[in-house]
């Protein structure tokens, strides 16, 4: 099943986890520490209070310095701008409709970020080709991100909230890889 199909079939929690996982993997671009999104992850568990989501989101935005910095004029780095927009677009209230829009946007942004940072270059004309299952001439970093996005959605579909811990582990692995890419990129500049 393609990533687009998995997103279309996911429930509200699966969509929120998918979006949060994409965001979590990209936090190194904002210089955020590994635990900044932990309260949001905890909120998605069975005992999480849906009413606290907005306050937790505002706290994360403040810690990452995202508050109002989402315009291209404010930041020079396109990849960091995409991460800021992902966090800025997160809905204050968790609902299936809003989570679907957020998950879809985060999926596209995260793949685009990985495409921008991959020194091998991606041969596709558009990120949407990847999300719909087109894998020809895919760069390694983009391929790995696509696999992680699919894995996270499959875990939540198959295991419900029991898959949340494994989804977070998949995201942590991706964050470490992206942090290494960002570090390598900074040394080359």
C-alpha angles and dihedrals in degrees: 000000000000123000090249090055093047091052091048091054099041123109125232095273093045090051093049091048091048092052094043091049091053090049093045092054090053098047092101088072089064094045091245122157121247094255100050093099096038094102090055090051090050090050090060092060120099092264094047117121108236089202091064094056095092094050092047090049092051090050092052091048090052093048091050094043093240100129100118104346102108104112123102090235091061098056133036098200111082094200093053090047090055091052091050090051091050091055093041090052094055109119117245090219121046110233130147094245095050093040090053092055091046094047092048092048093046091049092054093042094048093050090047091050091052089047091052092049099043109102090199092064126225119254098209121107091222140013088236089069088063094047091052093053104269105140103162114130091359115168117238097246093048091045091053092048091049090051091050092051091050092045093052092052093045091050092053093044094050101036107021113207089347086072092055095090093050090046089055090050090052089051093048090053090051092048091054091051093048091047089055091049091050091048092049090048092051091052091053094053 
